[in-house]
C-alpha cells in the first residue's frame, strides 16, 4: 500500500514538473517572439551605414524607457557615457503657430525612431531672460539622444516674436523650420477658447470673441487683437525670410493632421531627410476623443491631453464672414510664398 502511494506521488511530481518545464519553455519562446516584433524599425530597414556608426536595433528601444529615465536625471555620467548618449542642439524646430497643432505634430514625429523630442516648450529664443543664459543652457534643456538621432523642440511663440529669426540664425543658419497652420479664423477662435477656459478656471469674466475681434468704433477687424494678428501668417513669415530661404521651411496642414495625419507626417519625414518609418500601424482613431492616438509598439499607446480639441463657442456668422474676408488676401500671398495652397474660404 505504501509502495503504491509513493509511486502515485512520484507520478504526480513528474506531471507537475513536466508542466512547469513546459510553461518555462513557452515563456522563453514567447519572449523571443516579442523581442522580434519591431514594427517601427525592422532589421532589414535600419537607417545609417552599417558598422560602428549604426544604431543597434535594441538601442532604439531605450528611447521609450532608458532615455526617459535619463531625462528625469536618474542616470549617472558613466551610464550616459556607456550608452553613447548626448544632448544635442535641435536640427529642426517647430516654430508655430499657436493653436495650429504644434503639440500633436511633435508627439506624432516622436513616433519615428530617429526623432527625440524636447518634452517641454523651452522658450529660449523668445524669452530675453532665458536667451541671456546662453546656448549651453539651451543645450542642457534638450533630451538625451544617440548621435544619429535628431532633436526637435517646439515653441509656438517663436513664429510671432520679432527677435527670434535672427537668434535662431546665429545658432544654426541651416536649421530646418516647421510651421503648422490652420484656417486662420478657426485658429483665432481656438486661441480665444483656450484663453477663455483659463479665465473660467479662475472664476474670471471675459469678453465675447466678437467684441475682441471687431473694433467697436470702426466695425472693422481689430488687428490689435493678438489672436487676429497671429493668424496673419504671411506677415510673420516675411520677417523669417529675411534670414532663411523658403527651402528651409516646411508648412504642415494642421487641419489635415487632425483628419488624415499620415500623409502630412510622411511629407515631414521627407523634408527632414528621414527614412520612412511612421505608418498606419502607429496611428489609430479614438472615437471617444475624436482624434487620432499614437501606437509606439504592442504595449505602449498614447493619446493627446484632454485639453486638446476644446469645443469652440458659438460665434456670430457675420463676424466669421468679416474675418474670412479680411484674411483672404493675406492667405493668397501665403500660398504664393510657400507654394502650398489650402482650401481656406
CSV table of N, CA and C in Angstrom, one decimal, residues 150-275:
chain,number,residue,atom,x,y,z
A,150,UNK,N,17.8,62.9,-34.3
A,150,UNK,CA,17.7,64.4,-34.4
A,150,UNK,C,16.8,64.8,-33.3
A,151,UNK,N,17.1,65.9,-32.6
A,151,UNK,CA,16.3,66.5,-31.6
A,151,UNK,C,15.4,67.6,-32.2
A,152,UNK,N,14.2,67.6,-31.7
A,152,UNK,CA,13.2,68.6,-32.2
A,152,UNK,C,12.6,69.2,-31.0
A,153,UNK,N,12.4,70.5,-31.0
A,153,UNK,CA,11.7,71.2,-29.9
A,153,UNK,C,10.6,72.0,-30.6
A,154,UNK,N,9.6,72.5,-29.8
A,154,UNK,CA,8.6,73.3,-30.3
A,154,UNK,C,8.2,74.4,-29.3
A,155,UNK,N,8.2,75.6,-29.8
A,155,UNK,CA,7.7,76.8,-29.0
A,155,UNK,C,7.0,77.7,-30.0
A,156,UNK,N,5.6,77.6,-30.0
A,156,UNK,CA,4.8,78.4,-31.0
A,156,UNK,C,5.1,79.9,-30.9
A,157,UNK,N,5.5,80.4,-29.8
A,157,UNK,CA,5.7,81.9,-29.7
A,157,UNK,C,6.9,82.3,-30.6
A,158,UNK,N,7.7,81.4,-31.0
A,158,UNK,CA,8.8,81.8,-31.9
A,158,UNK,C,8.4,82.5,-33.1
A,159,UNK,N,7.3,82.0,-33.7
A,159,UNK,CA,6.8,82.4,-35.0
A,159,UNK,C,6.5,83.9,-35.0
A,160,UNK,N,5.9,84.4,-34.0
A,160,UNK,CA,5.4,85.8,-34.0
A,160,UNK,C,6.4,86.8,-33.2
A,161,UNK,N,7.4,86.3,-32.6
A,161,UNK,CA,8.3,87.1,-31.8
A,161,UNK,C,9.4,87.7,-32.7
A,162,UNK,N,9.6,89.0,-32.8
A,162,UNK,CA,10.5,89.7,-33.7
A,162,UNK,C,11.9,89.3,-33.6
A,163,UNK,N,12.4,89.1,-32.5
A,163,UNK,CA,13.9,88.8,-32.3
A,163,UNK,C,14.3,87.4,-32.7
A,164,UNK,N,13.3,86.5,-32.7
A,164,UNK,CA,13.6,85.1,-32.8
A,164,UNK,C,14.3,84.7,-34.1
A,165,UNK,N,13.9,85.1,-35.3
A,165,UNK,CA,14.6,84.6,-36.5
A,165,UNK,C,16.1,84.9,-36.5
A,166,UNK,N,16.5,86.1,-36.1
A,166,UNK,CA,17.9,86.4,-36.1
A,166,UNK,C,18.6,85.5,-35.0
A,167,UNK,N,18.0,85.3,-33.9
A,167,UNK,CA,18.7,84.5,-32.8
A,167,UNK,C,18.9,83.0,-33.3
A,168,UNK,N,17.8,82.5,-33.9
A,168,UNK,CA,18.0,81.1,-34.4
A,168,UNK,C,19.0,81.0,-35.5
A,169,UNK,N,19.0,82.0,-36.4
A,169,UNK,CA,20.0,82.1,-37.5
A,169,UNK,C,21.4,82.1,-36.9
A,170,UNK,N,21.7,82.8,-35.8
A,170,UNK,CA,23.0,82.8,-35.2
A,170,UNK,C,23.4,81.5,-34.6
A,171,UNK,N,22.4,80.7,-34.2
A,171,UNK,CA,22.7,79.4,-33.7
A,171,UNK,C,23.0,78.4,-34.8
A,172,UNK,N,22.2,78.4,-35.8
A,172,UNK,CA,22.3,77.4,-36.9
A,172,UNK,C,21.6,78.0,-38.1
A,173,UNK,N,22.4,78.5,-39.1
A,173,UNK,CA,21.8,79.1,-40.3
A,173,UNK,C,21.2,78.1,-41.2
A,174,UNK,N,21.4,76.8,-41.1
A,174,UNK,CA,20.9,75.8,-42.0
A,174,UNK,C,19.8,74.9,-41.3
A,175,UNK,N,19.3,75.4,-40.1
A,175,UNK,CA,18.3,74.6,-39.4
A,175,UNK,C,17.0,74.5,-40.2
A,176,UNK,N,16.3,73.4,-40.0
A,176,UNK,CA,15.0,73.2,-40.7
A,176,UNK,C,13.9,73.7,-39.8
A,177,UNK,N,13.0,74.4,-40.4
A,177,UNK,CA,11.9,75.0,-39.6
A,177,UNK,C,10.5,74.5,-40.0
A,178,UNK,N,9.7,74.1,-39.1
A,178,UNK,CA,8.4,73.6,-39.3
A,178,UNK,C,7.3,74.6,-38.8
A,179,UNK,N,6.4,74.9,-39.7
A,179,UNK,CA,5.3,75.8,-39.4
A,179,UNK,C,4.0,75.0,-39.6
A,180,UNK,N,3.1,74.8,-38.6
A,180,UNK,CA,1.9,74.2,-38.8
A,180,UNK,C,0.7,75.2,-38.7
A,181,UNK,N,-0.1,75.2,-39.7
A,181,UNK,CA,-1.1,76.3,-39.8
A,181,UNK,C,-2.5,75.6,-39.9
A,182,UNK,N,-3.5,76.4,-39.5
A,182,UNK,CA,-4.9,76.0,-39.7
A,182,UNK,C,-5.6,77.2,-40.3
A,183,UNK,N,-6.8,76.9,-40.7
A,183,UNK,CA,-7.6,78.0,-41.3
A,183,UNK,C,-7.6,79.2,-40.4
A,184,UNK,N,-7.3,80.4,-40.8
A,184,UNK,CA,-7.0,81.5,-39.9
A,184,UNK,C,-8.1,81.9,-38.9
A,185,UNK,N,-9.3,81.9,-39.4
A,185,UNK,CA,-10.4,82.2,-38.5
A,185,UNK,C,-10.6,81.2,-37.4
A,186,UNK,N,-10.6,79.9,-37.8
A,186,UNK,CA,-10.7,78.8,-36.9
A,186,UNK,C,-9.6,78.9,-35.8
A,187,UNK,N,-8.4,79.2,-36.3
A,187,UNK,CA,-7.3,79.2,-35.4
A,187,UNK,C,-7.5,80.4,-34.4
A,188,UNK,N,-8.0,81.5,-34.8
A,188,UNK,CA,-8.2,82.7,-33.9
A,188,UNK,C,-9.2,82.3,-32.9
A,189,UNK,N,-10.3,81.6,-33.3
A,189,UNK,CA,-11.3,81.2,-32.3
A,189,UNK,C,-10.8,80.2,-31.3
A,190,UNK,N,-10.0,79.3,-31.8
A,190,UNK,CA,-9.3,78.3,-30.9
A,190,UNK,C,-8.4,79.0,-29.9
A,191,UNK,N,-7.7,80.0,-30.4
A,191,UNK,CA,-6.8,80.8,-29.5
A,191,UNK,C,-7.7,81.4,-28.4
A,192,UNK,N,-8.8,82.1,-28.8
A,192,UNK,CA,-9.7,82.7,-27.8
A,192,UNK,C,-10.2,81.7,-26.8
A,193,UNK,N,-10.6,80.5,-27.3
A,193,UNK,CA,-11.2,79.5,-26.5
A,193,UNK,C,-10.3,79.0,-25.4
A,194,UNK,N,-9.0,78.9,-25.7
A,194,UNK,CA,-8.0,78.5,-24.7
A,194,UNK,C,-7.9,79.6,-23.6
A,195,UNK,N,-7.8,80.8,-24.0
A,195,UNK,CA,-7.8,81.9,-23.0
A,195,UNK,C,-9.0,81.9,-22.2
A,196,UNK,N,-10.2,81.8,-22.8
A,196,UNK,CA,-11.5,81.8,-22.1
A,196,UNK,C,-11.5,80.7,-21.1
A,197,UNK,N,-11.1,79.5,-21.4
A,197,UNK,CA,-11.1,78.4,-20.4
A,197,UNK,C,-10.2,78.7,-19.2
A,198,UNK,N,-9.1,79.4,-19.5
A,198,UNK,CA,-8.2,79.8,-18.4
A,198,UNK,C,-8.8,80.8,-17.5
A,199,UNK,N,-9.6,81.7,-18.0
A,199,UNK,CA,-10.3,82.7,-17.2
A,199,UNK,C,-11.4,82.0,-16.4
A,200,UNK,N,-12.1,81.1,-17.0
A,200,UNK,CA,-13.2,80.4,-16.3
A,200,UNK,C,-12.7,79.6,-15.1
A,201,UNK,N,-11.5,79.0,-15.3
A,201,UNK,CA,-10.9,78.2,-14.2
A,201,UNK,C,-10.6,79.1,-13.0
A,202,UNK,N,-10.4,80.3,-13.3
A,202,UNK,CA,-10.1,81.3,-12.2
A,202,UNK,C,-11.3,82.1,-11.8
A,203,UNK,N,-12.5,81.7,-12.3
A,203,UNK,CA,-13.7,82.3,-12.0
A,203,UNK,C,-13.7,83.8,-12.4
A,204,UNK,N,-13.0,84.1,-13.5
A,204,UNK,CA,-13.0,85.4,-14.0
A,204,UNK,C,-13.9,85.6,-15.3
A,205,UNK,N,-14.4,86.8,-15.5
A,205,UNK,CA,-15.2,87.0,-16.7
A,205,UNK,C,-14.3,87.4,-17.8
A,206,UNK,N,-14.8,87.3,-19.1
A,206,UNK,CA,-14.0,87.6,-20.2
A,206,UNK,C,-15.0,88.1,-21.3
A,207,UNK,N,-14.4,88.9,-22.2
A,207,UNK,CA,-15.2,89.4,-23.3
A,207,UNK,C,-15.6,88.3,-24.3
A,208,UNK,N,-16.7,88.5,-25.0
A,208,UNK,CA,-17.0,87.6,-26.1
A,208,UNK,C,-16.0,87.8,-27.2
A,209,UNK,N,-15.9,86.8,-28.0
A,209,UNK,CA,-14.9,86.8,-29.1
A,209,UNK,C,-15.3,87.9,-30.1
A,210,UNK,N,-16.5,88.1,-30.3
A,210,UNK,CA,-17.0,89.2,-31.3
A,210,UNK,C,-16.5,90.5,-30.8
A,211,UNK,N,-16.5,90.8,-29.6
A,211,UNK,CA,-16.1,92.1,-29.1
A,211,UNK,C,-14.6,92.4,-29.2
A,212,UNK,N,-13.9,91.3,-29.1
A,212,UNK,CA,-12.4,91.4,-29.2
A,212,UNK,C,-11.9,91.4,-30.6
A,213,UNK,N,-12.6,90.7,-31.5
A,213,UNK,CA,-12.1,90.6,-32.9
A,213,UNK,C,-12.6,91.7,-33.7
A,214,UNK,N,-13.6,92.4,-33.3
A,214,UNK,CA,-14.1,93.6,-34.1
A,214,UNK,C,-14.0,94.9,-33.3
A,215,UNK,N,-13.4,95.9,-34.0
A,215,UNK,CA,-13.2,97.2,-33.3
A,215,UNK,C,-14.6,97.8,-33.3
A,216,UNK,N,-15.1,98.2,-32.0
A,216,UNK,CA,-16.4,98.7,-31.9
A,216,UNK,C,-16.6,100.1,-32.5
A,217,UNK,N,-15.5,100.8,-32.7
A,217,UNK,CA,-15.5,102.2,-33.2
A,217,UNK,C,-15.6,102.2,-34.7
A,218,UNK,N,-14.9,101.3,-35.4
A,218,UNK,CA,-14.9,101.2,-36.8
A,218,UNK,C,-15.7,100.1,-37.4
A,219,UNK,N,-16.1,99.1,-36.6
A,219,UNK,CA,-16.8,97.9,-37.0
A,219,UNK,C,-16.0,97.1,-38.0
A,220,UNK,N,-14.6,97.3,-38.0
A,220,UNK,CA,-13.7,96.5,-38.8
A,220,UNK,C,-13.0,95.6,-38.0
A,221,UNK,N,-12.2,94.6,-38.6
A,221,UNK,CA,-11.5,93.7,-37.9
A,221,UNK,C,-10.4,94.4,-37.0
A,222,UNK,N,-10.3,94.0,-35.8
A,222,UNK,CA,-9.4,94.6,-34.8
A,222,UNK,C,-8.0,93.9,-34.9
A,223,UNK,N,-7.1,94.6,-35.7
A,223,UNK,CA,-5.8,94.0,-35.9
A,223,UNK,C,-4.9,94.1,-34.7
A,224,UNK,N,-5.4,94.8,-33.6
A,224,UNK,CA,-4.6,94.9,-32.4
A,224,UNK,C,-4.8,93.7,-31.5
A,225,UNK,N,-5.9,92.9,-31.8
A,225,UNK,CA,-6.2,91.7,-31.0
A,225,UNK,C,-5.2,90.6,-31.4
A,226,UNK,N,-4.4,90.1,-30.5
A,226,UNK,CA,-3.3,89.2,-30.7
A,226,UNK,C,-3.8,87.9,-31.5
A,227,UNK,N,-5.0,87.4,-31.2
A,227,UNK,CA,-5.4,86.2,-31.9
A,227,UNK,C,-5.6,86.5,-33.3
A,228,UNK,N,-6.0,87.7,-33.7
A,228,UNK,CA,-6.1,88.0,-35.1
A,228,UNK,C,-4.8,88.2,-35.8
A,229,UNK,N,-3.9,88.9,-35.1
A,229,UNK,CA,-2.5,89.2,-35.6
A,229,UNK,C,-1.8,87.9,-35.9
A,230,UNK,N,-1.9,86.9,-35.0
A,230,UNK,CA,-1.2,85.7,-35.2
A,230,UNK,C,-1.6,84.9,-36.4
A,231,UNK,N,-2.9,85.1,-36.8
A,231,UNK,CA,-3.4,84.4,-38.0
A,231,UNK,C,-3.1,85.0,-39.3
A,232,UNK,N,-2.4,86.2,-39.3
A,232,UNK,CA,-1.9,86.8,-40.5
A,232,UNK,C,-0.5,86.2,-40.8
A,233,UNK,N,-0.5,85.0,-41.2
A,233,UNK,CA,0.7,84.2,-41.3
A,233,UNK,C,1.8,84.8,-42.2
A,234,UNK,N,1.4,85.4,-43.3
A,234,UNK,CA,2.3,85.9,-44.3
A,234,UNK,C,3.2,87.1,-43.6
A,235,UNK,N,2.6,87.9,-42.8
A,235,UNK,CA,3.3,89.0,-42.1
A,235,UNK,C,4.4,88.5,-41.3
A,236,UNK,N,4.2,87.4,-40.6
A,236,UNK,CA,5.3,86.8,-39.7
A,236,UNK,C,6.3,86.1,-40.6
A,237,UNK,N,5.8,85.4,-41.6
A,237,UNK,CA,6.8,84.6,-42.4
A,237,UNK,C,7.7,85.5,-43.1
A,238,UNK,N,7.3,86.7,-43.6
A,238,UNK,CA,8.1,87.6,-44.3
A,238,UNK,C,9.3,88.0,-43.4
A,239,UNK,N,9.1,88.1,-42.2
A,239,UNK,CA,10.2,88.5,-41.3
A,239,UNK,C,11.2,87.4,-41.2
A,240,UNK,N,10.8,86.1,-41.2
A,240,UNK,CA,11.7,85.0,-41.1
A,240,UNK,C,12.5,84.9,-42.4
A,241,UNK,N,11.9,85.3,-43.5
A,241,UNK,CA,12.5,85.1,-44.8
A,241,UNK,C,13.7,86.1,-45.0
A,242,UNK,N,13.8,87.1,-44.1
A,242,UNK,CA,15.0,87.9,-44.1
A,242,UNK,C,16.2,87.2,-43.7
A,243,UNK,N,16.1,86.1,-43.1
A,243,UNK,CA,17.2,85.3,-42.6
A,243,UNK,C,17.3,83.9,-43.2
A,244,UNK,N,16.2,83.3,-43.5
A,244,UNK,CA,16.2,81.9,-44.0
A,244,UNK,C,15.5,81.8,-45.4
A,245,UNK,N,16.1,81.0,-46.3
A,245,UNK,CA,15.4,80.8,-47.6
A,245,UNK,C,14.1,80.0,-47.4
A,246,UNK,N,13.2,80.1,-48.3
A,246,UNK,CA,11.9,79.4,-48.2
A,246,UNK,C,12.1,77.9,-48.1
A,247,UNK,N,13.2,77.4,-48.7
A,247,UNK,CA,13.5,75.9,-48.8
A,247,UNK,C,13.8,75.3,-47.4
A,248,UNK,N,14.1,76.2,-46.4
A,248,UNK,CA,14.3,75.7,-45.1
A,248,UNK,C,13.1,75.6,-44.2
A,249,UNK,N,11.9,76.0,-44.8
A,249,UNK,CA,10.6,75.9,-44.1
A,249,UNK,C,9.8,74.7,-44.7
A,250,UNK,N,9.1,74.1,-43.9
A,250,UNK,CA,8.0,73.2,-44.3
A,250,UNK,C,6.7,73.5,-43.7
A,251,UNK,N,5.7,73.7,-44.5
A,251,UNK,CA,4.4,74.1,-44.0
A,251,UNK,C,3.5,72.8,-43.8
A,252,UNK,N,3.0,72.6,-42.6
A,252,UNK,CA,2.2,71.5,-42.3
A,252,UNK,C,0.7,71.9,-42.2
A,253,UNK,N,-0.2,71.2,-42.8
A,253,UNK,CA,-1.6,71.5,-42.8
A,253,UNK,C,-2.2,70.9,-41.5
A,254,UNK,N,-2.4,71.8,-40.5
A,254,UNK,CA,-2.9,71.4,-39.2
A,254,UNK,C,-4.3,70.9,-39.3
A,255,UNK,N,-5.1,71.3,-40.2
A,255,UNK,CA,-6.5,70.8,-40.3
A,255,UNK,C,-6.5,69.3,-40.8
A,256,UNK,N,-5.6,69.1,-41.8
A,256,UNK,CA,-5.5,67.7,-42.3
A,256,UNK,C,-4.8,66.8,-41.3
A,257,UNK,N,-3.9,67.3,-40.5
A,257,UNK,CA,-3.2,66.5,-39.5
A,257,UNK,C,-4.3,65.9,-38.5
A,258,UNK,N,-5.4,66.6,-38.3
A,258,UNK,CA,-6.4,66.1,-37.4
A,258,UNK,C,-7.2,65.0,-38.1
A,259,UNK,N,-7.5,65.1,-39.3
A,259,UNK,CA,-8.4,64.2,-40.0
A,259,UNK,C,-7.7,63.1,-40.8
A,260,UNK,N,-6.5,63.4,-41.2
A,260,UNK,CA,-5.7,62.4,-42.0
A,260,UNK,C,-4.2,62.6,-41.8
A,261,UNK,N,-3.7,62.2,-40.6
A,261,UNK,CA,-2.4,62.6,-40.2
A,261,UNK,C,-1.2,62.0,-41.0
A,262,UNK,N,-1.4,60.8,-41.5
A,262,UNK,CA,-0.2,60.0,-42.0
A,262,UNK,C,0.4,60.8,-43.3
A,263,UNK,N,-0.4,61.2,-44.2
A,263,UNK,CA,0.2,61.9,-45.4
A,263,UNK,C,1.0,63.1,-45.0
A,264,UNK,N,0.5,63.9,-44.0
A,264,UNK,CA,1.3,65.0,-43.5
A,264,UNK,C,2.6,64.6,-42.9
A,265,UNK,N,2.6,63.6,-42.1
A,265,UNK,CA,3.8,63.1,-41.4
A,265,UNK,C,4.8,62.6,-42.4
A,266,UNK,N,4.3,61.9,-43.4
A,266,UNK,CA,5.2,61.4,-44.5
A,266,UNK,C,5.9,62.6,-45.2
A,267,UNK,N,5.2,63.7,-45.4
A,267,UNK,CA,5.8,64.8,-46.0
A,267,UNK,C,6.9,65.4,-45.1
A,268,UNK,N,6.7,65.4,-43.8
A,268,UNK,CA,7.7,65.9,-42.9
A,268,UNK,C,8.9,65.0,-42.8
A,269,UNK,N,8.7,63.7,-42.8
A,269,UNK,CA,9.8,62.7,-42.9
A,269,UNK,C,10.7,63.0,-44.1
A,270,UNK,N,10.1,63.3,-45.2
A,270,UNK,CA,10.8,63.6,-46.4
A,270,UNK,C,11.6,64.9,-46.3
A,271,UNK,N,11.0,65.9,-45.7
A,271,UNK,CA,11.6,67.2,-45.5
A,271,UNK,C,12.8,67.1,-44.6
A,272,UNK,N,12.7,66.3,-43.6
A,272,UNK,CA,13.8,66.1,-42.6
A,272,UNK,C,14.8,65.1,-43.0
A,273,UNK,N,14.7,64.5,-44.2
A,273,UNK,CA,15.6,63.5,-44.8
A,273,UNK,C,15.6,62.3,-43.9
A,274,UNK,N,14.5,61.9,-43.4
A,274,UNK,CA,14.4,60.7,-42.5
A,274,UNK,C,13.9,59.6,-43.4
A,275,UNK,N,14.4,58.3,-43.1
A,275,UNK,CA,13.8,57.2,-43.8
A,275,UNK,C,12.3,57.0,-43.3
